[in-house]
Short mmCIF file of C-alpha atoms and ligand atoms in Angstrom, two decimals:
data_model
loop_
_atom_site.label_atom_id
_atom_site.label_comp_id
_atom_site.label_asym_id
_atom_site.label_seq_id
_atom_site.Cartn_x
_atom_site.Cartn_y
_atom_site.Cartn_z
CA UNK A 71 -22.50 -16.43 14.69
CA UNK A 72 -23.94 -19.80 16.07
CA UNK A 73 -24.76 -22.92 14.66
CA UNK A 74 -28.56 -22.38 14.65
CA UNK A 75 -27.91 -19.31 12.90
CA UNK A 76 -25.16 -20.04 10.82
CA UNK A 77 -26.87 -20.78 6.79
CA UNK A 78 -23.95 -21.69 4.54
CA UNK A 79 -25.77 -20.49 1.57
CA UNK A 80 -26.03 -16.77 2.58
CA UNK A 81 -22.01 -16.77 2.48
CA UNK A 82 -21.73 -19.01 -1.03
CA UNK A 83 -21.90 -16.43 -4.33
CA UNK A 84 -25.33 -17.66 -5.61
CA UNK A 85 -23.85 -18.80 -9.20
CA UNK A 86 -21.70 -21.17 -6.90
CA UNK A 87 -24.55 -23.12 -5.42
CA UNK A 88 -25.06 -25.23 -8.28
CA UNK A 89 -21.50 -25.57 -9.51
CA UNK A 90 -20.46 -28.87 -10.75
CA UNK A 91 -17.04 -29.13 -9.68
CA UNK A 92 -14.37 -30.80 -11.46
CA UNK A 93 -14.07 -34.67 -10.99
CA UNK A 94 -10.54 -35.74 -11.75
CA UNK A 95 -9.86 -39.33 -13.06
CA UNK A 96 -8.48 -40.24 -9.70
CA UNK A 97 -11.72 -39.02 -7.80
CA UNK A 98 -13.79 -41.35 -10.49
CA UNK A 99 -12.20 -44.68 -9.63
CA UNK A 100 -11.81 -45.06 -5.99
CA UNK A 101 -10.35 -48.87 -5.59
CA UNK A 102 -7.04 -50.49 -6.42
CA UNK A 103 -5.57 -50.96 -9.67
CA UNK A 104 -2.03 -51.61 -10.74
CA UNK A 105 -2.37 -50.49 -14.55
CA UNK A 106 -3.52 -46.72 -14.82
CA UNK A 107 -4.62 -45.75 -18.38
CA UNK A 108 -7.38 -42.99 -17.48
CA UNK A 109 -5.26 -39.86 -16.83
CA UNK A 110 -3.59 -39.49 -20.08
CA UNK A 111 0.27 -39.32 -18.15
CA UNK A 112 3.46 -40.53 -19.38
CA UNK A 113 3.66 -44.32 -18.45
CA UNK A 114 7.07 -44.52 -18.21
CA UNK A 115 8.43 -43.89 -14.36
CA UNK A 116 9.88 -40.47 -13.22
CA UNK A 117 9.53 -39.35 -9.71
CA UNK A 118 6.54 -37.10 -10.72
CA UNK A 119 4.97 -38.97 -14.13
CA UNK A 120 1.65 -38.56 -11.71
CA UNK A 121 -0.89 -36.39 -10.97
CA UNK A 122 -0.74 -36.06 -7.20
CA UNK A 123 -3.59 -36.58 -5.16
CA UNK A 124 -5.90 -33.84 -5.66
CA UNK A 125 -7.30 -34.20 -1.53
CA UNK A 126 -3.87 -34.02 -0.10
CA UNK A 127 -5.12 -37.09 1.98
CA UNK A 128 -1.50 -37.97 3.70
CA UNK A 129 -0.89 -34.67 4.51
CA UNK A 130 -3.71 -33.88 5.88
CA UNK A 131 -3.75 -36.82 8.05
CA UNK A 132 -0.48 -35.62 9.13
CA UNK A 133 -1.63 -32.15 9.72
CA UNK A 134 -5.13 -33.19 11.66
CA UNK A 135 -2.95 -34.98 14.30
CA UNK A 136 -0.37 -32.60 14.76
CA UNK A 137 -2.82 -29.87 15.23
CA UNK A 138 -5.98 -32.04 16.39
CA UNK A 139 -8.65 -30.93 13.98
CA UNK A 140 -9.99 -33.20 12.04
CA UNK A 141 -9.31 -33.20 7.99
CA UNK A 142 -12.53 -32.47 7.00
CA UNK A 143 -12.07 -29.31 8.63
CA UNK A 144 -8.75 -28.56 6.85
CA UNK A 145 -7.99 -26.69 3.35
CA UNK A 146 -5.11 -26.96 1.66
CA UNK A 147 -3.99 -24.26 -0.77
CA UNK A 148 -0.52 -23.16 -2.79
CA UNK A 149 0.62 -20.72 0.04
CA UNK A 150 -1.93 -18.58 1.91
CA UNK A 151 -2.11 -16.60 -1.23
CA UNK A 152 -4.35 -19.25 -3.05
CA UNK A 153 -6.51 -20.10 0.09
CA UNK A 154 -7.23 -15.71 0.18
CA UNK A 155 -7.84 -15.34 -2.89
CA UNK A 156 -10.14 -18.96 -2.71
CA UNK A 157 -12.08 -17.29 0.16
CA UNK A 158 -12.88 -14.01 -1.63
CA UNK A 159 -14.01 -15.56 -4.90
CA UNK A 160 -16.57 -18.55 -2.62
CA UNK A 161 -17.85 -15.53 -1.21
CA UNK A 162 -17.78 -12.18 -2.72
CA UNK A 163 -19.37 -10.90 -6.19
CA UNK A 164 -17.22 -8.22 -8.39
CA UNK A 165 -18.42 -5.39 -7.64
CA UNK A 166 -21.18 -5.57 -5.22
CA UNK A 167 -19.46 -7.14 -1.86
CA UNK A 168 -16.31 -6.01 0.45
CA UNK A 169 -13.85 -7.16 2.73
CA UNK A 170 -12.83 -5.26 5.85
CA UNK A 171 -9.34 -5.81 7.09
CA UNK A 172 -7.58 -3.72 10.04
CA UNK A 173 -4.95 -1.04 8.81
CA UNK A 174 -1.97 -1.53 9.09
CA UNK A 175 -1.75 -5.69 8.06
CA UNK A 176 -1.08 -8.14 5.39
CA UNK A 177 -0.96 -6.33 1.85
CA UNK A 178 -2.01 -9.62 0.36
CA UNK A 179 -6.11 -9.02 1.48
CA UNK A 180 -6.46 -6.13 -0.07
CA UNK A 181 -4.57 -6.94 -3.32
CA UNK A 182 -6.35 -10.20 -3.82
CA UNK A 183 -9.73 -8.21 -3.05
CA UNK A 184 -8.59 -5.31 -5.75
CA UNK A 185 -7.77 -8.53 -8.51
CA UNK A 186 -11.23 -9.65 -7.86
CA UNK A 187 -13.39 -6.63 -8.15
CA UNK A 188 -13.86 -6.53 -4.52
CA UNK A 189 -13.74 -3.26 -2.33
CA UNK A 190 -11.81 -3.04 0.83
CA UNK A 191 -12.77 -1.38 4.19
CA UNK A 192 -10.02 -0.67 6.39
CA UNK A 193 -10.61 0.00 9.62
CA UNK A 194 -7.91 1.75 12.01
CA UNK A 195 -5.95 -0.14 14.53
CA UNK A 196 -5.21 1.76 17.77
CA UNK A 197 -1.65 3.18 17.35
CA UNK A 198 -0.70 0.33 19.46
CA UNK A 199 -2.19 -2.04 16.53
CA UNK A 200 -4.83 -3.55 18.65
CA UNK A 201 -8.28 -4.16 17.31
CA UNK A 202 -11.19 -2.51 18.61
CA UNK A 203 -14.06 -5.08 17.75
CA UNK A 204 -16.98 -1.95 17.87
CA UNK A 205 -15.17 0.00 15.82
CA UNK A 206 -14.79 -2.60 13.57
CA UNK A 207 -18.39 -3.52 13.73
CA UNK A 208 -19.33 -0.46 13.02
CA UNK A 209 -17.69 -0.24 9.73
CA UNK A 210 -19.37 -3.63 8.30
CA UNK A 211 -23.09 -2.93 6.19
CA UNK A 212 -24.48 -5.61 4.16
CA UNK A 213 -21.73 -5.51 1.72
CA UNK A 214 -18.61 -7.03 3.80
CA UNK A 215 -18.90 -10.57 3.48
CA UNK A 216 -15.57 -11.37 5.06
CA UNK A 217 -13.63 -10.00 8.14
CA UNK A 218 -9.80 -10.52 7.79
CA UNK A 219 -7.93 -10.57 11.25
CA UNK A 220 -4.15 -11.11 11.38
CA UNK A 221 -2.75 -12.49 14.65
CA UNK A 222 0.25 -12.13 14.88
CA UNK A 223 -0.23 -9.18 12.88
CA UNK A 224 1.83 -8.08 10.16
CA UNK A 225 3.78 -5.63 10.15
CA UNK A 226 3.00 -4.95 14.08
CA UNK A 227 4.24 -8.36 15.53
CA UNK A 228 1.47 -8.41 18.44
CA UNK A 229 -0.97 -11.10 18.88
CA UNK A 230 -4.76 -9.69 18.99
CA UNK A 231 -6.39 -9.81 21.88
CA UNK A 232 -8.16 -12.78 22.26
CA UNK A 233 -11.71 -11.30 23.97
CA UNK A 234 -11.29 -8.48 20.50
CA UNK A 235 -11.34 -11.65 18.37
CA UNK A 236 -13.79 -13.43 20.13
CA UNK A 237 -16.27 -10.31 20.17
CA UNK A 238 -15.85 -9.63 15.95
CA UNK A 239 -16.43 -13.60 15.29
CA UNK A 240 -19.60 -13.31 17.90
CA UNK A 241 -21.34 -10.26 16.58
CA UNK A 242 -20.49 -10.63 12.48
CA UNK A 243 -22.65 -12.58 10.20
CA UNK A 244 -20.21 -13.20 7.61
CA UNK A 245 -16.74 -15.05 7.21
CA UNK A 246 -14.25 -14.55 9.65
CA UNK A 247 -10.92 -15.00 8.50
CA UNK A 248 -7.73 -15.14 11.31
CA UNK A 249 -4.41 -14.88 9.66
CA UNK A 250 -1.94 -17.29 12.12
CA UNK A 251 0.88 -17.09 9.73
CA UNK A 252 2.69 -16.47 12.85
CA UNK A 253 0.93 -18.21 15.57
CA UNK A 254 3.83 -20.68 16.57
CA UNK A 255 6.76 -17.42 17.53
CA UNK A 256 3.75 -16.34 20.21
CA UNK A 257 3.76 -19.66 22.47
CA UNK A 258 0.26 -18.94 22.37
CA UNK A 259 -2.27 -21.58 20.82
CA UNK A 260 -4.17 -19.30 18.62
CA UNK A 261 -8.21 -19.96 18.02
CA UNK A 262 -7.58 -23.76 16.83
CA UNK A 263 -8.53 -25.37 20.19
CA UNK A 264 -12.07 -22.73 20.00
CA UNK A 265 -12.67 -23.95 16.53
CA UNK A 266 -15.82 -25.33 16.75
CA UNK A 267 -17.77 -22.80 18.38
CA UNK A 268 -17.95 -20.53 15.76
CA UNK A 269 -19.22 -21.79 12.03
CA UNK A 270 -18.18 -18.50 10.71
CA UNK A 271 -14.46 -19.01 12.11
CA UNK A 272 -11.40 -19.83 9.50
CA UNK A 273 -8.18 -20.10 11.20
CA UNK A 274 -5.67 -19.60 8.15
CA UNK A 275 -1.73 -20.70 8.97
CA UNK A 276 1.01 -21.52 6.65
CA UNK A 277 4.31 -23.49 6.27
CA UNK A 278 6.25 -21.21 5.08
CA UNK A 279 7.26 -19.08 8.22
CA UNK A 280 8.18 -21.66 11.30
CA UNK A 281 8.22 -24.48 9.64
CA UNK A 282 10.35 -23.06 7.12
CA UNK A 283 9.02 -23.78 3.89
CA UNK A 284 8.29 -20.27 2.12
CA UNK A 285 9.38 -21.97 -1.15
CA UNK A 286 7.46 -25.02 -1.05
CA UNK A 287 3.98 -22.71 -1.02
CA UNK A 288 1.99 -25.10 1.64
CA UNK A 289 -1.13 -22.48 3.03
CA UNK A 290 -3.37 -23.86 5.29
CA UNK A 291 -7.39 -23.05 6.36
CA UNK A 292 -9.25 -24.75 8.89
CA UNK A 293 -12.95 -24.59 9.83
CA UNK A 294 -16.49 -25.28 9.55
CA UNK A 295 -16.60 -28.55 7.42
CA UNK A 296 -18.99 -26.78 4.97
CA UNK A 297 -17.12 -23.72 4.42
CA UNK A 298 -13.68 -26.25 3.92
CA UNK A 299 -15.78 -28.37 1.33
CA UNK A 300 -16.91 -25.23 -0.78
CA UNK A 301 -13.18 -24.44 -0.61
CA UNK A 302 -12.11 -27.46 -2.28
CA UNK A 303 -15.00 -27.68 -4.65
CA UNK A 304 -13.86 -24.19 -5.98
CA UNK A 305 -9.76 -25.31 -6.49
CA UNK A 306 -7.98 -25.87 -9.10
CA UNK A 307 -7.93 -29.94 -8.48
CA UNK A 308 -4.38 -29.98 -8.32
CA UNK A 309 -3.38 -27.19 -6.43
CA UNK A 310 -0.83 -28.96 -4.32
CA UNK A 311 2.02 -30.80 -6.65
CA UNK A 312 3.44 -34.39 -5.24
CA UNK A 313 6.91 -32.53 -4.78
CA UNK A 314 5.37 -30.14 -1.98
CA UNK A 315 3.07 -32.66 -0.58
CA UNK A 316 6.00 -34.99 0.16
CA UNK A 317 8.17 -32.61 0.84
CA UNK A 318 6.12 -31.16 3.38
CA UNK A 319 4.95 -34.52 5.29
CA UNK A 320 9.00 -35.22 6.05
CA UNK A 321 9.73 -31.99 7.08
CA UNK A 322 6.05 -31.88 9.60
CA UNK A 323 7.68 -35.39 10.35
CA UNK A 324 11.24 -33.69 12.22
CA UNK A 325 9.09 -31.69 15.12
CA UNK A 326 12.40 -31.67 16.96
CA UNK A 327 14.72 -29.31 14.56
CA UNK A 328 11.20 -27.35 14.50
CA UNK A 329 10.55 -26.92 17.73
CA UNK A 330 14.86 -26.13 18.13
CA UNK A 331 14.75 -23.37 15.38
CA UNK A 332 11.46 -21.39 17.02
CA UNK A 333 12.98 -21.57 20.03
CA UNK A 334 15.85 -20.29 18.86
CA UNK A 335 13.83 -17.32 16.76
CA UNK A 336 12.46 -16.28 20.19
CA UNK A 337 15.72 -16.11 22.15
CA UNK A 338 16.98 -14.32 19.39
CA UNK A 339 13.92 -11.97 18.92
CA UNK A 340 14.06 -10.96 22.66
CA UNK A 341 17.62 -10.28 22.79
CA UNK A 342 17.34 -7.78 19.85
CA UNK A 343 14.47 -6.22 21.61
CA UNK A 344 17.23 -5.34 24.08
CA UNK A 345 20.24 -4.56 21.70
CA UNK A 346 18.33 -2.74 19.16
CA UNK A 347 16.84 -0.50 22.01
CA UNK A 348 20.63 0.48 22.68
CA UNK A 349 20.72 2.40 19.17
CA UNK A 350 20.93 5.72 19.29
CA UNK A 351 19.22 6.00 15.87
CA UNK A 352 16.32 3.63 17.67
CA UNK A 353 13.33 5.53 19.05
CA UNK A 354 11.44 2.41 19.92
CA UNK A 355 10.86 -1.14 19.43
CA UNK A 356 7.80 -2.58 19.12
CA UNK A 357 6.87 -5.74 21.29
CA UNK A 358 6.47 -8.91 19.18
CA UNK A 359 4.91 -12.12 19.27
CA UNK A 360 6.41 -12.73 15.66
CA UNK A 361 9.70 -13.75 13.99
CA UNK A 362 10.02 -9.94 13.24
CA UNK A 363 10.12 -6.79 14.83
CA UNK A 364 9.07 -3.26 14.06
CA UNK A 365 11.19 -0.54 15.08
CA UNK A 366 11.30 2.86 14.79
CA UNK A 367 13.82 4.98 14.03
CA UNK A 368 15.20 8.47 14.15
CA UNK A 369 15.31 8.75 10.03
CA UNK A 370 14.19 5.08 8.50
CA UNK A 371 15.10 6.15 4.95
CA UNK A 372 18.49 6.82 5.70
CA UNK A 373 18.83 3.87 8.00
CA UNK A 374 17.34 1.65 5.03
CA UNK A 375 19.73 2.81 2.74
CA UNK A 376 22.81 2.21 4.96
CA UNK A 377 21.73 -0.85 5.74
CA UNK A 378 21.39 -1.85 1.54
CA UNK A 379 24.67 -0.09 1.29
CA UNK A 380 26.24 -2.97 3.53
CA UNK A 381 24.52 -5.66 2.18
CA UNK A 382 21.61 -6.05 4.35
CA UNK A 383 17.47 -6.02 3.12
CA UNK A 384 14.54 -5.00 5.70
CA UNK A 385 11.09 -3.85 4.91
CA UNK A 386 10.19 0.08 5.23
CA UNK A 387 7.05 0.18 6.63
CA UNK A 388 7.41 3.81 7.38
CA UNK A 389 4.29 4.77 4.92
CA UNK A 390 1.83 2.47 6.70
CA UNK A 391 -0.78 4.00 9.37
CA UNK A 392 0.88 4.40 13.01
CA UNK A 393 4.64 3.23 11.47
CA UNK A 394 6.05 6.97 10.40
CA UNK A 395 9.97 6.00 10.55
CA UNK A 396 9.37 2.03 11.16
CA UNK A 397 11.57 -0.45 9.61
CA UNK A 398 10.32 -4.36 9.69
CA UNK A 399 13.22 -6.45 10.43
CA UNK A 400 12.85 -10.05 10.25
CA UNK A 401 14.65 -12.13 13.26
CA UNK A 402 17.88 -14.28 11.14
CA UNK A 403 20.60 -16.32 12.05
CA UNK A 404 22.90 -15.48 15.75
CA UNK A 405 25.40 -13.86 13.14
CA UNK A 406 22.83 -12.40 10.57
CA UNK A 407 21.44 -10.81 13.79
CA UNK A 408 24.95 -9.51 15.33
CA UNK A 409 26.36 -8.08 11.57
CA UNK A 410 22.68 -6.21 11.88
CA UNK A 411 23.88 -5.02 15.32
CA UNK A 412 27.11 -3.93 14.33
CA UNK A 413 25.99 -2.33 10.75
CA UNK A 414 23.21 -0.03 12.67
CA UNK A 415 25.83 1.02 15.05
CA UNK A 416 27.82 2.44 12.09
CA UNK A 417 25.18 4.49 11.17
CA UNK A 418 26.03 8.26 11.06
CA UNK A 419 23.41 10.36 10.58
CA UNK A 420 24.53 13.18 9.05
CA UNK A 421 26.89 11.35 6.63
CA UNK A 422 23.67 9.72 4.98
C1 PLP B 990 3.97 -14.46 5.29
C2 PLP B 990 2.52 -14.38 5.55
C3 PLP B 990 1.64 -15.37 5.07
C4 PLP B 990 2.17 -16.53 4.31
O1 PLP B 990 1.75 -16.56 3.02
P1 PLP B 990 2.10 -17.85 2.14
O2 PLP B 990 1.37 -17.55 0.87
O3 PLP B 990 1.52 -19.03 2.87
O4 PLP B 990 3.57 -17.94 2.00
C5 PLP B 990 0.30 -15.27 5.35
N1 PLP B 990 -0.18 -14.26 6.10
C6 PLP B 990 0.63 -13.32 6.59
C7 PLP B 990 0.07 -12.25 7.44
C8 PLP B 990 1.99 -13.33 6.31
O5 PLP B 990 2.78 -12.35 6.79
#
């Protein structure tokens, strides 16, 4: 999609276009006051007595210069969660419209899509999870009003090639959606710096992986200025509390420990590349751009169980498409990493 081509209102759920959102008492008085009696909150001081501010206006201020886009091109939702499930209820009616995602990735598409009445399309990966953008175009009719891409995808660890992208975003008419929950373990830059060419582009990233903030629920979506005002006219108005909103500004503020601990997550990621490869219950380790690898092994089941039995949680991927005997394991701590190490080479098949 262009500019020229690009009409807002063919991607907006018709009963939308007239919506009246909600105006909050903070968005109806705009100046300074020292005495607030229009919000009906407890007068008397606690660190949160407050509604916090329903724009996230700090934060994104913080955000837009750390990433250079502006913040009228930035969403803010409660954890990526909120911002799919925002995207699929601007766009999609209950039964009538679909989403098409690649297979294997993110659960959380297709889940949010089922929740809202929404079919799913999933269209193959190669078996080295890379995205074939005619394939994918030629699974999309009139229904699919958004294209989900997740780079670094999940639960593959490789970034998408880039020309793949480029060609799915070119040719589709609708939304879509790139999933960079992962974006800052690839030392690549992702699609932020090629954000404006494409209206139909959302680059979605989060806070909870790298920057380390999982609990906090910070998700992030950046585009088209339209498509990011529709977005906030359809949230809840305070989606964000003051808690994470502060929270979240002081930890963007220490880029040094962040930068440190992705570092870090690397070095550590490519040396178990190496040592996990020395298994002899490893077959093969998938290359990652991620803070997790997938590996597979000679019996995953049995592995997963004797790693539970000492203590130690992965993810069995082993029923997903291409990932017969594949275990995710996310990248931990030097010693979390090692006590892995050790625990696989324990493992005796036959006593399992
Ligand atoms: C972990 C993850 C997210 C993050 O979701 P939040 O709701 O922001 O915590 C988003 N997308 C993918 C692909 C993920 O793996």
């Amino acid at each position: 999609m262009n500019y020229t081509t690009f009409d807002i209102t063919r991607i907006i759920r018709p009963h939308l276009l007239t919506l009246k959102p909600y105006s909050t008492a903070r968005d109806e008085f705009q100046g300074v006051a020292d005495i607030f009696l229009d919000a009906n909150e407890n007068p008397y001081p606690s660190a949160y007595h407050r509604y916090p501010d329903p724009h996230q206006r700090k934060l994104k201020e913080k955000i837009s210069r750390l990433k250079n886009v502006s913040p009228e091109n930035i969403f803010i939702g409660n954890g990526s969660d909120e911002v799919i499930d925002l995207i699929i209820r601007l766009t999609c009616e209950p039964q009538q419209h679909s989403l098409l995602i690649t297979n294997p990735t993110y659960g959380m598409y297709e889940v949010s899509a089922q929740i809202n009445g929404i079919k799913t399309i999933r269209v193959p990966l190669t078996d080295t999870f890379e995205v074939d953008p005619e394939k994918v175009l030629s699974y999309v009719n009139p229904s699919v009003k958004v294209i989900f891409l997740c780079s670094p995808n999940n639960p593959s660890g490789n970034l998408l090639n880039k020309e793949a992208v480029r060609k799915v975003i070119d040719s589709f008419t609708g939304l879509v959606v790139v999933d960079e929950a992962y974006i800052d373990f690839s030392g690549d830059g992702g699609f932020l710096p090629e954000l404006n060419k494409w209206p139909n582009l959302v680059v979605m990233q989060t806070l909870s992986k790298a920057y380390a903030l999982a609990g906090l629920r910070i998700g992030l979506a950046m585009g088209n200025a339209d498509v990011i005002a529709w977005l906030n006219k359809i949230k809840p108005p305070y989606n964000v509390s003051s808690a994470a909103q502060e929270y979240a500004m002081k930890q963007l503020d220490d880029q040094s420990t962040f930068r440190k601990q992705v570092e870090e997550i690397i070095a550590e990621r490519n040396s178990m590349v190496t040592k996990l490869s020395g298994i002899k219950t490893v077959l093969y380790v998938y290359p990652s751009d991620a803070n997790f690898l997938l590996v597979r092994f000679t019996n995953a089941r049995a592995v997963y169980r004797h790693l539970l039995s000492n203590g130690i949680i992965v993810r069995d991927r082993s029923t997903v498409l291409h990932g017969d005997n594949c275990l995710r394991i996310t990248i931990g701590t030097p010693a979390e990493n090692k006590k892995l190490i050790e625990t696989l080479n324990k493992f005796e098949p036959t006593g399992s």
